Amino acid sequence: MTETAPRRLLPLLTGRHGGSRSALTCRFRCGDACFHDVPNTSGGEYFGDVAARAFSRRTALKAGAVVAAAGAATTVLGQQPALAAPGNQGNAGKAGAAPGLNFEPVAPNTDDKLTTPAGYLQDVVIRWGDKLFSDAPDFDAANLTAAAQRRQFGYNCDYLGLLPLKGQHEFLLVANHEYTDEVLMFAGYDAENPTREQVEVAWAAHGLSVVAVTSGRRGKRSGALDPIVDHRLNRRFDTHSAFELTGPVAGTDLVKTPADPSGRTVLGTLNNCSGGLTPWDTWLTAEENFNQYFANAASVTDPVVKERLRRYGMTGGATERKWERFDDRFDLLKAPNEANRFGWIVEVDPYDPTSTPKKRTALGRFKHEAATTRITADGRLAVYMGDDERFDYFYKFVSTDKVGTGDNRDLLDHGTLYVAKFTGNSPAAEITGDGTLPSDGAFDGAGEWIPLVTSRGSEAISHVPGMSGVEVLLFTRQAGDAVGATKMDRPEDVEPNPVTGVVYVALTNNTRRLPGQADEANPRANNKHGHVLEVAEARNDAGAGSFAWRVFLLAGDPNDPSTYFAGFDKSQVSPISCPDNVAFDKRGNLWISTDGNALGSNDGLFAVAVDGEFRGQVKQFLTVPVHAETCGPWIDDDRVLVCVQHPGEGDGSTFENPTSHWPDGGTSVPRPSVAVTWRADGKKIGH
Ligand code: FEO
Ligand code: CA
Ligand code: CA
Ligand code: CA
C-alpha cells in the first residue's frame, strides 16, 4: 500500500453556497440559515478581545495549572509530536500507518457512487422507501403515499447506531430521518402550492426508524447486513407519533398548546440530526433545525416572545414546506408554544416496542446536533452536546445520580447543564485569523464549564441571574449569552475517545467569523473548512468543572497554509473539509464524516490517529455519491457503516432530472440510504 494520499485539487463546483453546501441543502436542511442574520447577537466579547487585554503570566500560569490538574488527560494531550512550523514537520516521508488504519486512501472525486478503499466490498443496507413491515407496498417513486411511508424507511437518514441483538450476526439499527427534499421526492413539485398528500408524505418521511438487521444471509465472510422485515422491534416514528416531555419543563405553561393542554405529549420529532447511545442501550436523538417548520414569527408582536423566537432563528412568515396550511400547530400565531416542544434531546428505548420516547428537557433546548456520553469518575453520566449554529455554544449535562444497573428511567431528568467557556493561552495579537500558529506552537488553553441550571425531576434551579430554571432550559441560548459562553464555529458532533477519555468536538465551519473575531479556539476568520478541538477534562473526569483544550485539526486542502494536521507532515494527508459527525473505533482512532466539502470533491469519511507517531495523518476512507453528505459513521471490527444523506441535492436537481441516481442507477431517483463496507478477505477493518 502507499502512504501518500492523493493531493489532486479538483475544480470547485459552481453555484454552491458558502463555498460548500448546495442551495437545495440550505433550503431544505436548515431553512436557509446561512442567508439569515446570525441569531447570536449577544454582547459577550469574543474571547480573543479579552485575551488581547488580559493575557498575562498569571493567565498562563492558571491555564498551566488546569493542564497540570488534568493528570492522565494532560499526558494524552502531551503525547502529540513536537510541534513545528506548519509544512515543516519532523515526520516527512514516514512510512506505514497507525494501527487499525492500514488502508489505501480514496482519492477525492465527484463520482456518483460510494467509493471505498481497494480490497473493500460494499452494499446498501436499507434505502428510503424500503419496507420495515410486510404490509407496506414496494417503493414506488412515482406514487408515494403517507400510508406507505409510515411503514417504510424514512428520508435523509443521518445518525445511525447499531445495537446488539443476537450474537455477532443480528443487530438493531437505529436511524434518524432528519428532513425531506420535496423537489427530489415529487414529480413537478410546486413549492408555493404543495398538496396535502405531499405534506403528509413528508410528515411520514421525517422522524426515526428502528429496524433489525442480520448478517446471516450472505455467508461468513460478508459484512453485508439485511433488514429483517416484521421483526418485533421494528418501529417507525414520524411527525404524528407520541413523545413525552419529561423533566422540569414538562407540564409548564410555555409548552401547553390548544391540542395538548397538559403540556406533556408532543406529536413528532423534527430535524433529528445526529445522536448517541447511553450505557444502558437507549438512543439519544437530537432535534436540530426545528425552527424552519414554524410559520409567522414575523407577525408575533410580544417583544419578549419575538426575541426568544429570533434567537432560535424564527423570524419569517410562511415556511418552506407550508405545513402551517395543513396543521395549525405549525403556525406560531395559532399555537404559540408548539415550537417550544421541539429542540430537545429525545431518549428512545429501542428494545421496548411499546415505549414512548422521552424529550428530556433537563438537557436544554437548542439546535441539538448530537448527544454523546461518558461516565464520570464517580459513576454519573456526562452528556456532551453541540448547538449547530454559527457562534453558538458547546454544552455538557452531568447527571445527579450514578448510572445504575437497571433502566435508569429518570437519570436524565436530574442533573446540571453547563456551557463551555474557552480561554486561550497565547496573546491575542498572535491569533491572526489566518491559521498561523502562535509562538507557543499551539492553539490551546484552558476552559471552564459554567453551570446554567440544575434539574431535580419537575424542579429546576437556575444559576443564571434574571432567568428562571424553566426559562434556562427552554431558552438555553439566551442563558449561554448571559454567562458569556464562547461563540464557536458551529459545534456539531462531539465524541469522547473510549481509550483516552479526551473529548473531540467537530466545528463544521463559519464563514461569518471576521478577522477581528478569531480567537484561539476558533482561530480562523472566514473559516470555510472547519476544525476539530480536543478537550481534556480536569483529572480526566467527565464530571470536572474545568478542562484543557487544543486545536487538533484545521481542515482544508493541505496546500492551504491555514490548515493544520496536528503537526503531521501535510504532504501525507488527505484533504478534508467541513468535519461534521465523529466516531471512534475501538483502538481510539477518530473517524470524521464531512458535510459540504468546500474543496470541490464529494463528501466523505476520513480516519485519523489521535495519538502516537501517526497522530494527525488524516486518510480518506470513502466518498459518497454526488451531492450527498456522509453521516452517522459507525465503525466496528468487521464493518464500517455510513448514512448517505441527500444524494442528488444539488442546484437545479429535480425529481425529473436529479444530479444523482444512487443507489439504484439508470434514470432512478436518488434514495438516501444506509451503506456498509467491509474487507473482501474477511479480515478486520484497517488491519
Ligand atoms: Fe444536521 Fe448540524 O447537521
Ligand atoms: Ca497557545
Ligand atoms: Ca450533522
Ligand atoms: Ca458521533
XYZ file of C-alpha atoms and ligand atoms in Angstrom:
693
model
C 0.000 0.000 0.000
C 1.024 3.586 -0.354
C 1.055 6.117 2.413
C 0.828 9.113 0.149
C -2.657 10.479 -0.033
C -3.704 11.903 -3.366
C -3.299 15.645 -3.497
C -5.237 16.371 -6.669
C -7.046 19.665 -6.396
C -10.418 19.466 -8.035
C -12.134 22.420 -9.642
C -14.616 23.985 -7.285
C -18.182 23.187 -8.171
C -20.118 26.273 -9.108
C -23.271 27.568 -7.530
C -22.623 26.119 -4.105
C -23.478 28.237 -1.140
C -20.945 29.330 1.403
C -18.397 27.572 -0.783
C -19.829 24.219 0.171
C -23.473 23.317 0.533
C -25.827 23.462 -2.419
C -28.747 25.879 -2.423
C -31.076 22.906 -2.080
C -29.327 21.734 1.064
C -29.575 25.212 2.541
C -33.248 25.423 1.642
C -34.468 22.083 2.903
C -31.961 21.220 5.618
C -31.859 24.319 7.735
C -34.252 26.815 6.210
C -31.521 28.850 4.513
C -29.910 29.594 7.870
C -26.741 30.874 6.194
C -28.643 33.653 4.460
C -30.277 34.894 7.609
C -28.705 37.060 10.248
C -26.599 35.216 12.794
C -29.014 34.609 15.692
C -26.359 35.195 18.328
C -26.194 38.957 18.653
C -25.308 38.792 22.338
C -22.834 41.368 23.545
C -20.443 38.857 25.066
C -16.905 39.581 23.992
C -15.101 37.226 21.688
C -12.508 35.835 23.966
C -9.745 36.987 21.695
C -10.743 40.517 22.614
C -10.473 39.677 26.264
C -7.219 37.819 25.878
C -5.701 40.740 23.984
C -6.020 42.855 27.075
C -5.855 40.340 29.825
C -3.198 37.906 28.746
C -0.582 37.840 31.408
C 1.793 35.465 33.050
C -0.920 34.876 35.627
C -3.316 33.732 32.899
C -0.645 31.485 31.503
C 0.042 30.004 34.904
C -3.651 29.457 35.528
C -4.036 27.686 32.210
C -0.955 25.668 33.019
C -2.400 24.754 36.378
C -5.523 23.371 34.763
C -3.410 21.414 32.344
C -1.366 20.051 35.212
C -4.531 19.163 37.086
C -5.799 17.255 34.093
C -3.493 14.403 35.057
C -3.819 11.482 32.704
C -5.636 13.558 30.153
C -2.813 16.059 30.053
C -0.463 13.234 29.380
C -2.581 12.312 26.420
C -2.543 15.845 25.069
C 1.169 15.916 25.700
C 1.718 12.870 23.551
C 1.441 14.734 20.307
C 4.619 15.019 18.224
C 6.735 18.047 18.972
C 5.013 20.959 17.315
C 6.813 22.506 14.420
C 6.003 25.235 11.956
C 3.273 24.227 9.505
C 4.722 22.455 6.488
C 7.952 21.638 8.261
C 7.173 18.647 10.394
C 9.612 16.086 11.553
C 7.726 13.123 10.182
C 8.133 13.758 6.452
C 8.277 10.561 4.468
C 7.168 8.420 7.381
C 6.087 5.021 6.132
C 3.315 2.851 7.474
C 0.032 3.614 9.128
C -1.436 3.797 12.590
C -2.774 0.506 13.956
C -6.232 -0.078 12.517
C -5.815 2.480 9.739
C -3.936 0.381 7.247
C -5.839 1.117 4.046
C -5.060 2.929 0.843
C -6.705 6.367 0.941
C -9.502 7.046 -1.503
C -8.853 9.918 -3.910
C -11.106 12.973 -3.871
C -13.649 12.622 -6.672
C -17.056 13.660 -7.952
C -18.276 10.216 -8.941
C -21.882 9.240 -8.442
C -21.082 6.234 -6.341
C -19.813 5.108 -2.985
C -16.045 4.775 -3.363
C -14.268 2.562 -0.827
C -10.604 1.551 -0.484
C -9.083 -1.199 -2.593
C -9.890 -4.583 -1.099
C -13.198 -3.496 0.400
C -16.680 -4.564 -0.683
C -19.852 -2.579 -0.199
C -23.612 -2.896 -0.127
C -26.707 -0.892 0.686
C -28.332 -1.939 3.951
C -31.605 -0.076 3.621
C -32.891 2.702 1.367
C -35.526 5.372 1.694
C -38.807 3.574 0.965
C -37.643 0.065 1.838
C -40.254 -1.667 3.920
C -39.912 -2.344 7.623
C -43.190 -4.234 7.624
C -44.575 -6.636 5.052
C -47.890 -4.812 4.900
C -46.123 -1.875 3.241
C -46.120 -1.730 -0.549
C -42.897 -1.897 -2.521
C -41.287 1.505 -3.021
C -42.830 3.316 -5.973
C -41.155 6.663 -6.578
C -43.973 7.906 -8.781
C -46.728 7.053 -6.323
C -45.666 7.916 -2.814
C -48.334 7.746 -0.140
C -48.228 8.699 3.514
C -49.683 5.326 4.480
C -46.840 3.514 2.719
C -44.167 5.881 4.031
C -45.267 5.292 7.617
C -44.290 1.628 7.193
C -41.126 2.254 5.164
C -37.646 3.599 5.956
C -37.802 7.396 6.041
C -35.919 10.064 4.113
C -32.461 11.573 4.692
C -31.006 9.280 7.315
C -28.363 10.994 9.460
C -27.454 9.388 12.811
C -27.118 5.650 12.838
C -26.359 3.276 15.654
C -26.028 -0.484 15.776
C -27.162 -2.122 18.999
C -26.584 -5.767 19.885
C -29.431 -8.181 19.316
C -28.238 -11.718 18.759
C -24.604 -12.785 18.873
C -22.376 -11.336 16.215
C -24.944 -11.508 13.442
C -28.130 -9.685 14.462
C -28.301 -6.004 15.361
C -30.823 -3.298 15.952
C -30.162 -0.428 13.568
C -31.469 2.931 14.740
C -31.523 5.884 12.337
C -32.756 9.483 12.226
C -34.657 10.863 9.246
C -33.618 14.464 9.512
C -35.641 16.162 6.798
C -37.174 15.839 3.333
C -36.158 17.084 -0.127
C -39.537 17.650 -1.733
C -38.185 18.615 -5.168
C -36.431 15.244 -5.369
C -39.371 13.277 -3.958
C -42.294 14.536 -6.037
C -42.742 14.978 -9.788
C -43.493 18.590 -10.699
C -43.263 19.776 -7.109
C -44.685 23.293 -6.735
C -43.039 24.772 -3.653
C -45.661 27.503 -3.420
C -48.541 25.079 -3.514
C -47.681 21.719 -2.007
C -50.628 19.333 -1.856
C -51.953 17.816 1.349
C -50.815 14.389 0.190
C -47.260 15.661 -0.402
C -47.183 17.274 3.022
C -48.468 14.099 4.648
C -45.780 12.049 2.890
C -43.161 14.475 4.220
C -44.598 14.182 7.740
C -44.300 10.412 7.451
C -40.789 10.574 5.962
C -39.436 12.627 8.880
C -38.665 11.014 12.223
C -36.908 7.842 13.252
C -36.537 4.189 12.312
C -35.669 1.168 14.400
C -35.006 -1.890 12.256
C -33.426 -5.246 12.990
C -30.675 -6.288 10.576
C -28.830 -9.545 10.080
C -25.524 -10.571 8.582
C -26.635 -14.174 8.464
C -27.833 -14.391 4.877
C -24.645 -13.801 2.928
C -22.062 -16.238 4.158
C -19.411 -15.919 6.818
C -17.058 -13.510 5.149
C -19.653 -10.994 4.103
C -20.168 -7.865 6.119
C -23.458 -7.153 4.364
C -26.492 -6.540 6.549
C -30.090 -7.164 5.533
C -33.213 -5.741 7.184
C -35.429 -8.240 8.970
C -38.891 -7.210 7.802
C -41.575 -7.543 10.512
C -39.071 -8.039 13.323
C -40.953 -7.414 16.576
C -38.684 -4.466 17.431
C -39.048 -2.671 14.096
C -40.608 0.759 14.553
C -41.210 3.973 12.705
C -41.728 7.276 14.482
C -42.960 10.219 12.432
C -44.440 13.690 12.812
C -47.590 12.283 14.430
C -46.071 9.757 16.838
C -46.453 10.497 20.543
C -43.437 11.734 22.511
C -43.462 12.512 26.231
C -41.924 15.661 27.656
C -40.081 14.865 30.879
C -38.109 16.945 33.362
C -38.825 20.422 34.679
C -40.332 21.912 31.510
C -42.996 19.186 31.170
C -46.441 20.446 32.086
C -45.448 24.118 32.376
C -47.425 26.873 30.696
C -44.884 27.541 27.947
C -45.356 24.051 26.476
C -49.159 23.908 26.690
C -50.926 24.116 23.343
C -54.521 24.084 22.131
C -54.109 20.422 21.149
C -52.230 19.453 24.332
C -53.391 21.494 27.325
C -51.385 19.141 29.569
C -48.094 20.269 28.059
C -46.769 16.733 28.267
C -47.451 14.951 24.994
C -45.834 16.166 21.786
C -46.618 14.764 18.385
C -43.475 14.142 16.439
C -39.765 14.751 16.498
C -38.289 17.054 13.845
C -34.987 17.512 12.060
C -33.213 14.831 14.055
C -29.599 15.124 13.109
C -27.024 13.055 14.914
C -27.238 11.403 18.321
C -25.641 8.898 20.612
C -26.199 5.877 22.791
C -26.381 5.603 26.578
C -24.553 2.986 28.669
C -27.938 1.344 29.248
C -28.502 0.961 25.497
C -31.059 3.623 24.874
C -30.740 6.003 21.975
C -30.373 9.771 22.271
C -31.585 11.562 19.162
C -31.055 15.281 18.630
C -33.692 17.713 17.339
C -31.752 20.260 15.318
C -33.132 22.876 12.885
C -36.691 22.713 14.217
C -37.182 26.447 13.724
C -37.751 26.104 9.983
C -41.072 24.297 10.451
C -42.805 27.126 12.339
C -44.507 29.946 10.430
C -45.350 33.571 11.108
C -42.801 34.590 13.714
C -42.692 37.875 11.785
C -46.252 38.625 12.925
C -45.637 37.952 16.611
C -45.851 41.244 18.487
C -44.894 40.458 22.095
C -41.293 41.698 22.258
C -40.126 39.043 24.726
C -41.615 36.207 22.681
C -40.339 37.738 19.448
C -36.804 37.933 20.795
C -36.942 34.345 22.020
C -38.068 33.252 18.561
C -35.389 35.332 16.848
C -32.629 33.858 18.976
C -33.654 30.435 17.655
C -33.848 31.576 14.040
C -37.608 32.111 13.760
C -38.203 35.466 12.092
C -40.174 34.802 8.912
C -43.662 34.361 7.525
C -44.606 31.243 5.573
C -42.296 28.241 5.890
C -40.522 26.469 3.057
C -42.760 23.386 3.265
C -46.003 25.252 4.097
C -47.022 22.741 6.724
C -48.856 25.524 8.557
C -51.525 25.381 5.862
C -52.420 21.849 6.857
C -51.870 21.793 10.627
C -52.357 24.817 12.900
C -49.627 23.720 15.264
C -47.007 24.861 12.761
C -48.435 28.408 12.852
C -46.967 30.428 15.732
C -49.999 32.732 15.697
C -52.350 29.811 16.326
C -50.177 27.614 18.555
C -47.555 29.976 20.009
C -45.981 27.328 22.254
C -45.679 24.451 19.808
C -42.135 25.446 18.819
C -41.129 25.217 22.495
C -41.822 21.484 22.292
C -39.012 20.919 19.775
C -35.258 21.402 20.031
C -34.742 18.708 22.673
C -32.681 15.582 23.141
C -35.023 12.605 22.839
C -34.360 9.299 24.587
C -35.708 6.220 22.812
C -35.700 2.678 24.181
C -35.420 0.609 21.021
C -35.640 -2.672 22.931
C -39.162 -1.926 24.178
C -41.534 -1.743 21.216
C -44.271 -0.285 23.420
C -42.162 2.512 24.929
C -42.938 6.190 24.384
C -39.786 8.196 23.608
C -38.996 10.965 26.061
C -37.960 14.516 25.294
C -35.511 15.189 28.136
C -35.911 18.868 28.958
C -33.157 18.871 31.596
C -30.642 18.737 28.705
C -31.708 22.136 27.419
C -33.266 23.365 24.220
C -31.202 24.440 21.242
C -30.333 23.185 17.772
C -29.043 19.925 19.120
C -26.601 18.201 16.811
C -25.833 15.152 18.918
C -25.532 13.813 22.457
C -22.698 11.517 23.427
C -21.953 10.119 26.825
C -19.117 9.317 29.190
C -19.212 8.041 32.764
C -17.744 10.397 35.362
C -15.078 9.310 37.829
C -17.762 8.752 40.473
C -20.132 6.854 38.208
C -22.543 9.549 36.988
C -23.266 10.288 33.352
C -21.888 13.211 31.354
C -23.619 14.085 28.080
C -21.736 16.296 25.596
C -23.772 18.383 23.158
C -23.147 20.931 20.409
C -25.538 23.642 19.215
C -25.031 23.697 15.456
C -25.242 27.351 14.581
C -22.509 29.815 13.755
C -21.383 31.490 17.004
C -23.337 29.158 19.259
C -22.201 27.050 22.139
C -20.839 23.746 23.415
C -22.651 22.143 26.381
C -22.362 19.362 28.924
C -25.004 17.816 31.170
C -23.903 15.846 34.230
C -26.445 13.646 35.979
C -27.002 13.904 39.711
C -27.295 10.174 40.165
C -24.927 7.387 39.344
C -25.625 5.138 36.400
C -27.337 2.065 37.779
C -27.712 -1.422 36.539
C -31.408 -1.001 35.718
C -33.187 1.076 33.107
C -32.017 4.422 34.563
C -35.526 5.622 33.820
C -35.231 9.125 35.282
C -31.472 9.625 35.268
C -31.596 12.288 32.559
C -34.241 14.315 34.437
C -31.850 15.069 37.306
C -28.589 16.897 36.792
C -26.798 20.100 35.891
C -26.447 21.653 32.465
C -23.214 23.537 31.782
C -21.946 25.663 28.905
C -18.300 25.902 27.856
C -16.070 28.928 28.096
C -12.686 28.611 26.379
C -9.662 30.739 27.207
C -6.564 30.837 25.066
C -3.052 30.877 26.500
C -1.392 32.888 23.733
C -1.514 36.661 23.336
C -4.485 37.667 21.196
C -2.121 39.570 18.910
C -0.713 36.190 17.870
C -4.141 34.899 16.835
C -4.080 36.456 13.419
C -7.127 34.752 11.915
C -5.162 33.118 9.110
C -4.299 29.904 10.933
C -0.692 30.835 11.716
C 0.281 29.050 14.908
C 1.062 31.322 17.853
C 4.594 31.384 19.206
C 3.909 28.656 21.783
C 3.212 26.328 18.834
C -0.420 25.537 19.538
C -3.912 26.901 19.590
C -4.641 25.785 23.120
C -5.608 26.841 26.575
C -7.956 26.205 29.456
C -11.702 26.179 29.813
C -14.453 26.056 32.341
C -17.920 24.608 32.473
C -20.295 27.346 33.590
C -23.375 25.920 35.352
C -26.674 27.098 33.877
C -29.388 25.108 35.623
C -29.803 22.136 37.935
C -32.835 19.916 37.354
C -34.430 17.793 40.058
C -37.276 15.989 38.371
C -40.006 18.591 37.994
C -37.944 21.321 39.681
C -35.265 23.476 38.037
C -32.831 25.690 39.928
C -31.417 28.466 37.781
C -27.801 29.547 38.004
C -28.390 32.430 35.592
C -29.453 35.756 37.110
C -32.690 37.033 35.665
C -33.886 33.707 34.274
C -35.953 31.027 35.995
C -34.794 27.426 35.807
C -37.535 26.577 33.319
C -36.575 29.590 31.210
C -32.945 28.456 31.154
C -33.998 25.024 29.911
C -36.359 26.445 27.288
C -34.223 29.359 26.146
C -30.818 27.877 26.738
C -29.158 30.028 24.089
C -30.073 33.189 25.979
C -28.718 31.617 29.160
C -25.433 30.943 27.377
C -25.401 34.553 26.177
C -25.949 35.807 29.714
C -22.979 33.949 31.195
C -20.519 34.771 28.415
C -20.131 31.337 26.840
C -17.634 31.097 23.974
C -19.048 31.601 20.492
C -17.968 28.627 18.416
C -17.771 27.827 14.689
C -20.864 25.586 14.526
C -20.335 22.903 17.176
C -21.560 19.676 15.648
C -20.864 16.172 16.815
C -18.837 15.534 19.952
C -17.250 12.218 20.846
C -15.192 11.074 23.829
C -12.264 8.845 22.898
C -13.060 5.467 24.510
C -9.347 4.778 25.042
C -8.105 8.088 26.466
C -11.220 9.958 27.573
C -10.228 13.050 25.592
C -13.329 14.615 24.012
C -13.323 15.643 20.333
C -15.537 18.442 19.056
C -16.228 18.902 15.344
C -16.708 22.537 14.324
C -18.028 22.423 10.786
C -17.309 25.944 9.527
C -18.158 29.600 9.991
C -17.627 31.943 7.084
C -19.156 34.779 9.098
C -16.285 34.973 11.582
C -14.440 38.195 10.827
C -10.669 38.580 11.297
C -11.190 40.563 14.486
C -13.374 37.781 15.858
C -10.809 34.997 15.555
C -9.924 33.572 18.942
C -7.612 30.780 19.959
C -10.360 28.109 19.995
C -11.811 29.391 16.709
C -8.594 30.706 15.211
C -9.523 31.210 11.577
C -11.555 34.053 10.155
C -13.804 33.098 7.239
C -13.494 29.510 8.451
C -14.662 27.700 5.314
C -13.341 24.270 6.171
C -13.901 23.929 9.903
C -11.764 22.395 12.623
C -11.610 19.798 15.374
C -10.889 20.539 19.029
C -9.737 18.162 21.715
C -10.900 18.737 25.245
C -9.223 17.024 28.202
C -11.337 17.264 31.320
C -9.511 18.020 34.569
C -8.316 14.804 36.265
C -9.659 13.061 33.150
C -13.039 13.163 34.908
C -16.102 13.805 32.757
C -17.679 15.406 35.817
C -14.961 18.071 36.131
C -15.706 21.774 36.070
C -12.645 22.699 34.009
C -10.609 21.366 31.136
C -7.566 21.843 28.961
C -8.092 22.093 25.222
C -6.151 22.170 21.989
C -6.938 22.503 18.293
C -6.300 19.087 16.744
C -7.103 19.824 13.131
C -7.663 22.901 10.983
C -9.298 21.355 7.934
C -8.847 22.224 4.279
C -6.520 21.430 1.443
C -3.120 20.673 2.945
C -1.565 23.102 0.441
C -3.510 25.856 2.178
C -1.153 27.360 4.771
C -4.044 27.952 7.173
C -4.523 24.191 7.651
C -3.050 22.192 10.500
C -2.993 18.421 10.879
C -1.815 18.142 14.486
C 1.715 18.756 13.252
C 1.788 15.811 10.865
C 3.561 16.155 7.519
C 0.977 17.794 5.306
C 2.324 16.118 2.176
C 0.978 12.845 3.559
C -2.592 13.659 4.474
C -5.883 13.670 2.616
C -7.642 16.984 2.011
C -10.643 17.272 4.338
C -13.330 19.927 4.637
C -16.280 20.562 6.963
C -15.975 17.926 9.710
C -19.419 17.061 11.000
C -20.065 13.665 12.567
C -17.299 11.979 14.515
C -16.907 8.442 15.843
C -14.170 6.313 17.343
C -13.109 2.797 16.608
C -12.135 0.522 19.490
C -8.453 1.436 19.148
C -9.182 5.116 19.686
C -8.767 6.238 16.089
C -11.010 9.137 15.178
C -13.345 8.828 12.174
C -14.720 12.035 10.715
C -17.514 12.426 8.194
C -17.940 15.649 6.265
C -20.862 17.876 5.332
C -20.425 20.290 2.461
C -16.873 19.696 1.297
C -15.722 23.125 0.161
C -12.828 21.696 -1.880
C -14.938 20.502 -4.801
C -14.877 16.793 -4.048
C -17.807 14.742 -2.874
C -18.167 14.446 0.873
C -16.504 11.551 2.602
C -15.398 9.634 5.643
C -11.874 10.072 6.983
C -9.891 8.359 9.699
C -7.027 9.723 11.753
C -4.895 8.576 14.661
C -5.030 10.953 17.621
C -2.036 9.531 19.464
C 1.326 8.061 18.598
C 3.648 8.680 15.699
C 0.830 8.928 13.151
C -1.196 11.464 15.106
C -2.732 13.827 12.558
C -2.314 11.608 9.497
C -5.788 12.115 8.034
C -6.701 9.422 5.493
C -9.819 9.392 3.373
C -11.669 6.092 3.740
C -14.606 6.623 1.423
C -16.501 9.152 -0.654
C -20.264 9.320 -1.068
C -22.194 9.932 -4.311
C -22.888 13.268 -5.958
C -24.328 15.998 -3.712
C -24.646 13.607 -0.787
C -23.409 14.134 2.753
C -21.655 11.477 4.788
C -23.444 10.895 8.080
C -23.734 8.590 11.028
C -20.451 6.751 10.760
C -20.390 3.508 12.666
C -17.095 1.681 12.891
C -16.556 -1.743 14.374
C -14.049 -4.504 13.777
C -15.963 -6.057 10.906
C -17.600 -3.223 9.030
C -17.977 0.498 8.512
C -21.465 1.893 8.029
C -22.438 5.361 6.842
C -25.675 7.122 6.121
C -25.599 8.534 2.621
C -27.774 11.558 3.151
C -29.381 13.678 0.414
C -27.723 12.220 -2.736
C -28.603 14.466 -5.676
C -29.346 17.502 -3.525
C -27.618 19.875 -5.911
C -28.612 23.099 -7.528
C -31.171 22.526 -10.278
C -31.656 18.910 -9.290
C -35.248 17.704 -9.514
C -37.261 14.515 -9.395
C -37.297 14.572 -13.194
C -33.600 15.395 -13.599
C -31.713 14.538 -10.450
C -27.953 15.041 -10.263
C -27.567 11.602 -8.664
C -29.086 8.250 -9.437
C -27.542 6.467 -6.496
C -28.032 3.743 -5.394
C -30.336 2.213 -7.998
C -28.596 3.688 -11.069
C -30.053 4.212 -14.538
C -32.597 7.011 -14.503
C -33.807 6.280 -10.993
C -34.393 8.916 -8.336
C -31.698 9.123 -5.676
C -32.537 7.404 -2.400
C -30.891 8.341 0.890
C -29.627 5.051 2.334
C -27.538 3.303 4.918
C -24.477 1.719 3.297
C -21.937 -0.752 4.624
C -18.394 -1.661 3.593
C -16.167 -4.495 4.748
C -12.972 -6.240 3.767
C -13.231 -8.733 0.953
C -10.780 -11.051 2.713
C -12.906 -11.122 5.859
C -10.203 -9.522 8.000
C -10.752 -6.661 10.398
C -11.211 -3.068 9.215
C -7.913 -1.305 8.666
C -5.673 -4.233 9.619
Fe -27.825 18.249 10.728
Fe -25.601 20.041 12.159
O -26.072 18.890 10.845
Ca -1.362 28.699 22.592
Ca -24.673 16.998 11.065
Ca -20.863 10.624 16.735
